[in-house]
Amino acid sequence: MTPDSDRFLASLHALRAIGAVGTGVVRPAYSDTDIEARKWLAEQFREAGLTPYFDPVGNLFGLAGDGPSLLMGSHSDTQPEGGWLDGALGVMAALEIARASKEAGGPPISVVSFQDEEGRYGVTTGSTVWSGGRSLEEADKLNASDGTTYAEGRARMADLVSGDFLDPSRFTGFIETHIEQGPYLDTEGEAVGVVTSIVGIRNMQITFTGQSNHAGTTPMHLRRDAFQGLVEFAARLNVRFAEVVRPETVWTIGHVALTPNGASIVPGKAAFSMQWRDGDPQRLNAMEAIVRTTAEEVTRERGLELDYGPLLGLEPVAMNDRLQQALADAAEAEVPGRWRRMPSGALHDATNVARHMPVAMLFVPSINGISHNFDEDTDEADLVTGLKVLARAVSSLSG
Amino acid sequence: MTPDSDRFLASLHALRAIGAVGTGVVRPAYSDTDIEARKWLAEQFREAGLTPYFDPVGNLFGLAGDGPSLLMGSHSDTQPEGGWLDGALGVMAALEIARASKEAGGPPISVVSFQDEEGRYGVTTGSTVWSGGRSLEEADKLNASDGTTYAEGRARMADLVSGDFLDPSRFTGFIETHIEQGPYLDTEGEAVGVVTSIVGIRNMQITFTGQSNHAGTTPMHLRRDAFQGLVEFAARLNVRFAEVVRPETVWTIGHVALTPNGASIVPGKAAFSMQWRDGDPQRLNAMEAIVRTTAEEVTRERGLELDYGPLLGLEPVAMNDRLQQALADAAEAEVPGRWRRMPSGALHDATNVARHMPVAMLFVPSINGISHNFDEDTDEADLVTGLKVLARAVSSLSG
């Protein structure tokens, strides 16, 4: 098959125009622009000979007939202030492959744009519900930061729903193309990355509770300062993690809330997020043990109370060997020596879809590693290279 | 003179009833309960033979004639959730001494309840404006956390104003009695503390700016994590301060605001308060140098930007030797060996009044060092001891 690079780029720019703000895009899940984009996509699918199908949460499929087909795609919703390629690239590349395959008499390719991948209401909510990771009843209670529920969100496109959730067994596999969102490919001047696994994640809220007190009259040795406990915890954790991590491992304290949070009051409470990611479940567990040991040590030493919120755990997901090898062979043929195998540090819809079928992912470079930002961008030459690699891989898989 | 302990305690409990909530008191500056308490105080002053005088910001004086007099008092406004003695004790002890002195034909004692000591709009606002530390025009623009201005606050009691600000030169000195708000006297079983100085304070807002980024796809070595910068800063500061501080020195990071403050985003900005207090201006300056050096080092090492907000500096205020010695002699006579000289770690109205006259302060114990809290309390026996020490000191000063 021979994908049409110009048609592909034109489609991508047409989608970019819906919700465009400067160089960026604003299409959060179930917003007017998101729904407009999905209607436009449904029309594109129809014109490509695919049957548009909206499921009850607004995941939009473009079905290649009723028989088995390879599913390709990603998502068309964006961050509140998102880039033009995050999600959109995977959907439009899939559509071009579906068109080119049809034109060449190739294998049937279905396309999908999952809903709320960016987690306005949860995390990869549309593919989570479709894959059975969370019941619709539970999902409906999820809240956006504006207080609206998922039920209210999806009600905004209820008139578009085609029917019940599709049976995943109709699809033979899933390939998702996505921007890297990290710096590796761009830094090394490589054109594509073949994903080996999507890293696992552990996230928990930890709370240290001491005693709020007057910052002038409370001597240092009598303080039970929850923030100083957090400082000690974070510093000690960095030292200990260094013994178990590898270069790809990441950990983040991204959210901190002190109580009462006044300049003249010794902080009585520090609630913070503790998140770590790695592709190896053993390492994730070893890190969890260090987190707990360190938190317990520091709070015991400082007379603080320790509370853990629920541990959110998503296991690492290995990409399917056969699909991965097809992408790797295609990459080597298209851009010899200018590609790499790499893990994905971000979650993707593929994580959920992997419950039901073989999955694989292809990355293209993010300029300066920037994403979730209006400045997110990729050289068009790299976008086209990604498309060509996909086409080769899909051809080889059906060969 | 012989102060009447029962009359003193009855007055204190009567004031406690205005704005009482459980064991605590809610009388923030210019609230209905605060104004009600000031009207009640004015009536108490009148009955004691003092002339009530409200100045333009609601500082309430009870004047002992038109000639020179010793001023005593504190404040009757409270924290949003305050204790029954913080401020009130100093006002009611002063009133009892004024009564007892008048009855005994002793020296003229004027009484004051300053307004907004607790800083609903600023910091010790009433005594600051009266003493010329801030112009009324500037003060009028100060905002409370509910968005109201100081001008709006004081307008609520404009009908009570007696005239312009009183000339401070009519007073020969100022003695303020207050709860310690710290643990020293209570821990040692001592009855009173004679304040040597009110510590100086330095407070500044510091901001570290790095780069917000995806917490999954941004490798540790490429991060410019502003929170990790703060952790390093705080830890290094503790080590370095240890070389210059003394046991009474305190420092506090009480307020922290991360941006964007999400569990899955590397913090791009950390804005935090840095406050330190000590009685020695040289030490305050040495600590400032350490703060700046450490902040500059850490931000340079980590590729962060550094911004300092304005430095709020209040110099330490030494208590007047003669007044202090009179209190010390009285304490030794009343409770031999059960008192101490000590600095005040908290700010007080005396800090401002010291611009115009000799000042001194007497502390009574705070049970468990608790203040700014409904649980704040002092044994009534200690309150009475404080009153007796005051009476002896005032007698000796006029002898």
Coordinates of N, CA and C in Angstrom, one line a residue, chain A residues 186-333:
Chain A
D186 N 14.2 13.2 19.8 CA 14.6 14.5 19.3 C 16.1 14.8 19.6
T187 N 16.5 14.4 20.8 CA 17.9 14.7 21.2 C 18.9 13.9 20.3
E188 N 18.5 12.6 20.0 CA 19.4 11.8 19.2 C 19.2 11.9 17.7
G189 N 18.2 12.7 17.3 CA 18.0 12.9 15.8 C 17.4 11.7 15.2
E190 N 16.7 10.9 16.0 CA 16.0 9.7 15.4 C 14.6 10.0 15.0
A191 N 14.1 9.2 14.0 CA 12.8 9.5 13.4 C 11.7 8.8 14.1
V192 N 11.9 7.6 14.5 CA 10.8 6.9 15.2 C 11.3 6.0 16.3
G193 N 10.4 5.7 17.2 CA 10.7 4.8 18.3 C 9.6 3.7 18.3
V194 N 10.1 2.4 18.5 CA 9.2 1.3 18.6 C 9.1 1.0 20.1
V195 N 7.9 1.1 20.6 CA 7.7 0.9 22.0 C 7.8 -0.5 22.5
T196 N 8.5 -0.7 23.5 CA 8.7 -2.1 24.0 C 7.7 -2.4 25.1
S197 N 7.4 -1.4 25.9 CA 6.4 -1.6 27.0 C 5.9 -0.2 27.4
I198 N 4.7 -0.2 28.0 CA 4.3 1.0 28.6 C 4.5 0.8 30.1
V199 N 5.3 1.8 30.7 CA 5.7 1.6 32.1 C 4.6 1.5 33.0
G200 N 4.8 0.8 34.1 CA 3.8 0.7 35.2 C 3.9 2.0 36.1
I201 N 2.9 2.2 36.8 CA 2.9 3.4 37.6 C 2.3 3.1 39.0
R202 N 2.9 3.8 40.0 CA 2.4 3.7 41.4 C 2.1 5.1 41.8
N203 N 1.0 5.4 42.4 CA 0.7 6.8 42.8 C 0.0 6.7 44.1
M204 N 0.5 7.4 45.1 CA -0.3 7.4 46.4 C -0.2 8.8 47.0
Q205 N -1.2 9.1 47.8 CA -1.3 10.3 48.6 C -0.7 9.9 49.9
I206 N 0.3 10.7 50.4 CA 0.8 10.5 51.8 C 0.6 11.7 52.6
T207 N 0.2 11.5 53.8 CA 0.0 12.7 54.7 C 0.8 12.5 56.0
F208 N 1.6 13.5 56.3 CA 2.3 13.6 57.6 C 1.5 14.6 58.4
T209 N 1.2 14.3 59.7 CA 0.5 15.2 60.5 C 1.3 15.4 61.8
G210 N 1.6 16.7 62.1 CA 2.3 17.1 63.3 C 1.5 18.0 64.1
Q211 N 2.0 19.2 64.4 CA 1.2 20.1 65.2 C 1.5 21.5 64.7
S212 N 0.3 22.2 64.3 CA 0.4 23.6 63.9 C 0.8 24.4 65.2
N213 N 1.6 25.3 65.0 CA 2.0 26.1 66.2 C 2.6 27.5 65.7
H214 N 2.7 28.4 66.7 CA 3.1 29.8 66.5 C 4.6 29.7 66.0
A215 N 4.9 30.3 64.9 CA 6.3 30.2 64.3 C 7.2 31.1 65.1
G216 N 6.8 31.9 66.0 CA 7.7 32.8 66.8 C 8.0 32.2 68.2
T217 N 7.0 31.5 68.8 CA 7.1 31.1 70.2 C 7.4 29.6 70.4
T218 N 7.4 28.9 69.3 CA 7.6 27.4 69.4 C 9.0 27.1 69.1
P219 N 9.8 26.7 70.1 CA 11.2 26.4 69.9 C 11.4 25.2 68.9
M220 N 12.5 25.3 68.2 CA 12.8 24.3 67.1 C 12.7 22.8 67.7
H221 N 13.2 22.6 68.9 CA 13.3 21.3 69.4 C 11.9 20.7 69.9
L222 N 10.9 21.6 70.0 CA 9.6 21.1 70.4 C 8.6 21.1 69.2
R223 N 9.1 21.4 68.0 CA 8.2 21.5 66.9 C 7.9 20.1 66.3
R224 N 6.7 19.9 65.8 CA 6.4 18.7 65.0 C 5.9 19.3 63.7
D225 N 7.0 19.7 62.9 CA 6.7 20.4 61.7 C 6.6 19.4 60.5
A226 N 5.4 19.3 60.0 CA 5.1 18.3 58.9 C 5.8 18.6 57.7
F227 N 6.1 19.9 57.3 CA 6.8 20.2 56.1 C 8.3 19.8 56.2
Q228 N 8.9 20.0 57.4 CA 10.3 19.6 57.6 C 10.4 18.1 57.5
G229 N 9.3 17.4 57.9 CA 9.3 15.9 57.7 C 9.3 15.6 56.3
L230 N 8.5 16.3 55.5 CA 8.5 16.0 54.0 C 9.8 16.3 53.4
V231 N 10.5 17.4 53.8 CA 11.8 17.7 53.3 C 12.8 16.5 53.5
E232 N 12.8 16.0 54.8 CA 13.7 14.9 55.2 C 13.3 13.7 54.4
F233 N 12.0 13.4 54.2 CA 11.6 12.2 53.5 C 12.0 12.3 52.0
A234 N 11.8 13.4 51.4 CA 12.2 13.6 50.0 C 13.7 13.4 49.8
A235 N 14.4 14.0 50.7 CA 15.9 14.0 50.5 C 16.4 12.6 50.7
R236 N 15.9 11.9 51.7 CA 16.4 10.5 52.0 C 15.9 9.6 50.9
L237 N 14.7 9.8 50.4 CA 14.2 9.0 49.3 C 15.1 9.0 48.1
N238 N 15.6 10.2 47.7 CA 16.5 10.4 46.5 C 17.7 9.6 46.7
V239 N 18.3 9.5 47.9 CA 19.5 8.8 48.2 C 19.2 7.3 48.0
R240 N 18.1 6.8 48.6 CA 17.8 5.4 48.6 C 17.4 4.9 47.2
F241 N 16.6 5.7 46.5 CA 16.2 5.3 45.2 C 17.4 5.1 44.3
A242 N 18.4 5.9 44.5 CA 19.6 5.8 43.6 C 20.2 4.4 43.5
E243 N 19.9 3.6 44.6 CA 20.5 2.2 44.6 C 19.6 1.2 43.8
V244 N 18.4 1.6 43.5 CA 17.6 0.6 42.8 C 17.1 1.0 41.4
V245 N 17.2 2.3 41.1 CA 16.6 2.7 39.8 C 17.5 2.5 38.6
R246 N 17.0 2.6 37.4 CA 17.8 2.7 36.2 C 17.5 4.0 35.5
P247 N 18.2 4.3 34.5 CA 18.0 5.7 33.9 C 16.6 6.1 33.5
E248 N 15.8 5.1 33.1 CA 14.4 5.4 32.7 C 13.5 5.6 33.8
T249 N 13.9 5.1 35.0 CA 12.9 5.2 36.2 C 12.7 6.7 36.5
V250 N 11.5 7.0 36.8 CA 11.2 8.4 37.3 C 10.3 8.4 38.6
W251 N 10.5 9.4 39.4 CA 9.6 9.6 40.5 C 9.4 11.1 40.8
T252 N 8.2 11.4 41.3 CA 7.8 12.8 41.3 C 6.9 13.0 42.5
I253 N 7.3 14.1 43.2 CA 6.4 14.7 44.2 C 5.8 16.0 43.5
G254 N 4.6 15.8 43.0 CA 4.1 16.9 42.1 C 3.1 17.8 42.8
H255 N 2.5 17.2 43.8 CA 1.4 18.0 44.5 C 1.7 18.0 46.0
V256 N 1.7 19.2 46.6 CA 1.9 19.4 48.0 C 0.9 20.4 48.6
A257 N 0.3 20.0 49.7 CA -0.7 20.9 50.3 C -0.4 20.9 51.8
L258 N 0.1 22.1 52.3 CA 0.4 22.3 53.7 C -0.9 22.8 54.4
T259 N -1.0 22.5 55.7 CA -2.1 23.1 56.5 C -1.4 23.6 57.8
P260 N -1.7 24.9 58.2 CA -2.6 25.8 57.6 C -2.0 26.6 56.4
N261 N -0.7 26.4 56.1 CA -0.1 27.1 55.0 C 0.1 28.6 55.2
G262 N 0.5 29.0 56.4 CA 0.7 30.4 56.6 C 2.2 30.7 57.0
A263 N 2.7 31.8 56.6 CA 4.1 32.1 56.8 C 4.5 32.1 58.3
S264 N 3.6 32.4 59.2 CA 3.9 32.5 60.6 C 3.4 31.4 61.4
I265 N 3.1 30.3 60.8 CA 2.6 29.1 61.5 C 3.4 27.8 61.1
V266 N 3.9 27.1 62.1 CA 4.5 25.9 61.9 C 3.5 24.9 61.2
P267 N 3.9 24.4 60.0 CA 2.9 23.5 59.3 C 2.5 22.3 60.1
G268 N 1.2 22.1 60.4 CA 0.8 21.0 61.2 C 0.5 19.8 60.3
K269 N 0.3 20.0 59.0 CA 0.0 18.9 58.1 C 0.7 19.1 56.7
A270 N 1.2 18.0 56.2 CA 1.7 18.1 54.8 C 1.1 16.9 54.1
A271 N 0.3 17.1 53.1 CA -0.3 16.1 52.3 C 0.4 16.2 50.9
F272 N 0.9 15.1 50.4 CA 1.6 15.2 49.1 C 1.4 13.9 48.3
S273 N 1.6 14.1 47.0 CA 1.5 13.0 46.0 C 2.9 12.3 45.9
M274 N 2.9 11.0 45.8 CA 4.2 10.3 45.6 C 3.9 9.4 44.5
Q275 N 4.6 9.6 43.3 CA 4.4 8.8 42.1 C 5.7 8.3 41.6
W276 N 5.7 7.0 41.2 CA 6.9 6.5 40.6 C 6.5 5.6 39.4
R277 N 7.4 5.5 38.4 CA 7.1 4.7 37.2 C 8.3 4.0 36.7
D278 N 8.1 2.8 36.3 CA 9.2 1.9 35.7 C 8.5 0.8 35.0
G279 N 9.3 0.2 34.0 CA 8.7 -0.9 33.2 C 8.8 -2.2 33.9
D280 N 9.4 -2.3 35.1 CA 9.6 -3.6 35.7 C 8.8 -3.7 37.1
P281 N 7.9 -4.6 37.1 CA 7.0 -4.6 38.3 C 7.8 -4.9 39.6
Q282 N 8.9 -5.6 39.5 CA 9.8 -5.9 40.7 C 10.4 -4.6 41.2
R283 N 10.8 -3.8 40.2 CA 11.4 -2.5 40.7 C 10.4 -1.6 41.3
L284 N 9.2 -1.6 40.7 CA 8.1 -0.8 41.3 C 7.8 -1.2 42.7
N285 N 7.9 -2.5 43.0 CA 7.6 -3.0 44.3 C 8.8 -2.6 45.3
A286 N 10.0 -2.7 44.7 CA 11.1 -2.4 45.6 C 11.1 -0.9 45.9
M287 N 10.7 -0.1 45.0 CA 10.5 1.4 45.3 C 9.4 1.6 46.3
E288 N 8.3 0.9 46.2 CA 7.3 1.0 47.2 C 7.8 0.7 48.6
A289 N 8.6 -0.3 48.7 CA 9.1 -0.7 50.0 C 10.0 0.5 50.6
I290 N 10.7 1.1 49.7 CA 11.6 2.2 50.1 C 10.7 3.4 50.6
V291 N 9.7 3.7 49.8 CA 8.8 4.8 50.1 C 8.2 4.6 51.5
R292 N 7.7 3.4 51.7 CA 7.0 3.1 53.0 C 8.0 3.1 54.2
T293 N 9.2 2.5 54.0 CA 10.2 2.4 55.1 C 10.6 3.8 55.4
T294 N 10.9 4.6 54.4 CA 11.4 6.0 54.6 C 10.3 6.9 55.3
A295 N 9.1 6.8 54.8 CA 8.0 7.5 55.5 C 7.9 7.1 56.9
E296 N 7.9 5.8 57.2 CA 7.8 5.4 58.6 C 8.9 5.8 59.5
E297 N 10.1 5.7 58.9 CA 11.3 6.2 59.7 C 11.2 7.7 60.0
V298 N 11.0 8.5 59.0 CA 11.0 9.9 59.2 C 9.9 10.4 60.2
T299 N 8.7 9.8 60.0 CA 7.6 10.2 60.9 C 7.8 9.7 62.3
R300 N 8.4 8.6 62.5 CA 8.7 8.1 63.8 C 9.7 9.0 64.5
E301 N 10.8 9.3 63.7 CA 11.8 10.1 64.3 C 11.3 11.5 64.7
R302 N 10.3 12.0 64.0 CA 9.9 13.4 64.2 C 8.6 13.5 64.9
G303 N 8.1 12.4 65.4 CA 6.8 12.5 66.2 C 5.6 12.9 65.3
L304 N 5.7 12.5 64.1 CA 4.5 12.8 63.2 C 3.7 11.6 63.0
E305 N 2.4 11.8 62.6 CA 1.5 10.7 62.3 C 1.6 10.5 60.8
L306 N 1.4 9.3 60.3 CA 1.6 8.9 58.9 C 0.3 8.3 58.4
D307 N -0.2 8.8 57.3 CA -1.4 8.2 56.7 C -1.1 8.0 55.2
Y308 N -1.5 6.8 54.7 CA -1.4 6.6 53.3 C -2.8 6.6 52.7
G309 N -2.9 7.3 51.5 CA -4.1 7.1 50.7 C -4.1 5.8 50.0
P310 N -5.1 5.5 49.2 CA -5.1 4.3 48.4 C -3.9 4.3 47.4
L311 N -3.3 3.2 47.2 CA -2.2 3.1 46.2 C -2.9 2.8 44.8
L312 N -2.7 3.7 43.9 CA -3.1 3.5 42.5 C -2.0 2.7 41.8
G313 N -2.2 1.5 41.3 CA -1.2 0.8 40.7 C -1.6 0.3 39.3
L314 N -0.9 0.7 38.3 CA -1.1 0.1 36.9 C 0.2 -0.6 36.6
E315 N 0.0 -1.9 36.2 CA 1.2 -2.7 35.9 C 1.8 -2.3 34.5
P316 N 3.1 -2.5 34.4 CA 3.7 -2.3 33.1 C 3.0 -3.2 32.0
V317 N 2.9 -2.8 30.8 CA 2.2 -3.6 29.8 C 3.3 -3.8 28.6
A318 N 3.6 -5.0 28.4 CA 4.6 -5.3 27.3 C 3.8 -5.3 26.0
M319 N 4.5 -4.7 25.0 CA 4.0 -4.7 23.6 C 4.1 -6.1 23.0
N320 N 3.2 -6.4 22.2 CA 3.1 -7.7 21.5 C 4.4 -8.0 20.7
D321 N 5.0 -9.1 20.8 CA 6.3 -9.3 20.1 C 6.1 -9.2 18.6
R322 N 5.1 -9.9 18.1 CA 4.9 -9.9 16.6 C 4.7 -8.5 16.0
L323 N 3.8 -7.8 16.7 CA 3.5 -6.4 16.2 C 4.7 -5.5 16.3
Q324 N 5.4 -5.7 17.4 CA 6.6 -4.9 17.7 C 7.7 -5.1 16.7
Q325 N 7.8 -6.4 16.3 CA 8.9 -6.8 15.4 C 8.5 -6.3 14.0
A326 N 7.2 -6.3 13.7 CA 6.8 -5.7 12.4 C 7.1 -4.3 12.3
L327 N 6.9 -3.5 13.4 CA 7.2 -2.1 13.4 C 8.7 -1.9 13.3
A328 N 9.5 -2.7 14.1 CA 10.9 -2.6 14.1 C 11.5 -2.9 12.7
D329 N 11.1 -3.9 12.0 CA 11.5 -4.2 10.7 C 11.2 -3.1 9.7
A330 N 10.0 -2.6 9.8 CA 9.6 -1.5 8.9 C 10.4 -0.2 9.2
A331 N 10.7 0.0 10.5 CA 11.6 1.2 10.8 C 13.0 1.1 10.2
E332 N 13.5 -0.1 10.4 CA 14.9 -0.3 9.9 C 14.9 -0.2 8.3
A333 N 13.8 -0.6 7.7 CA 13.8 -0.5 6.2 C 13.6 1.0 5.8

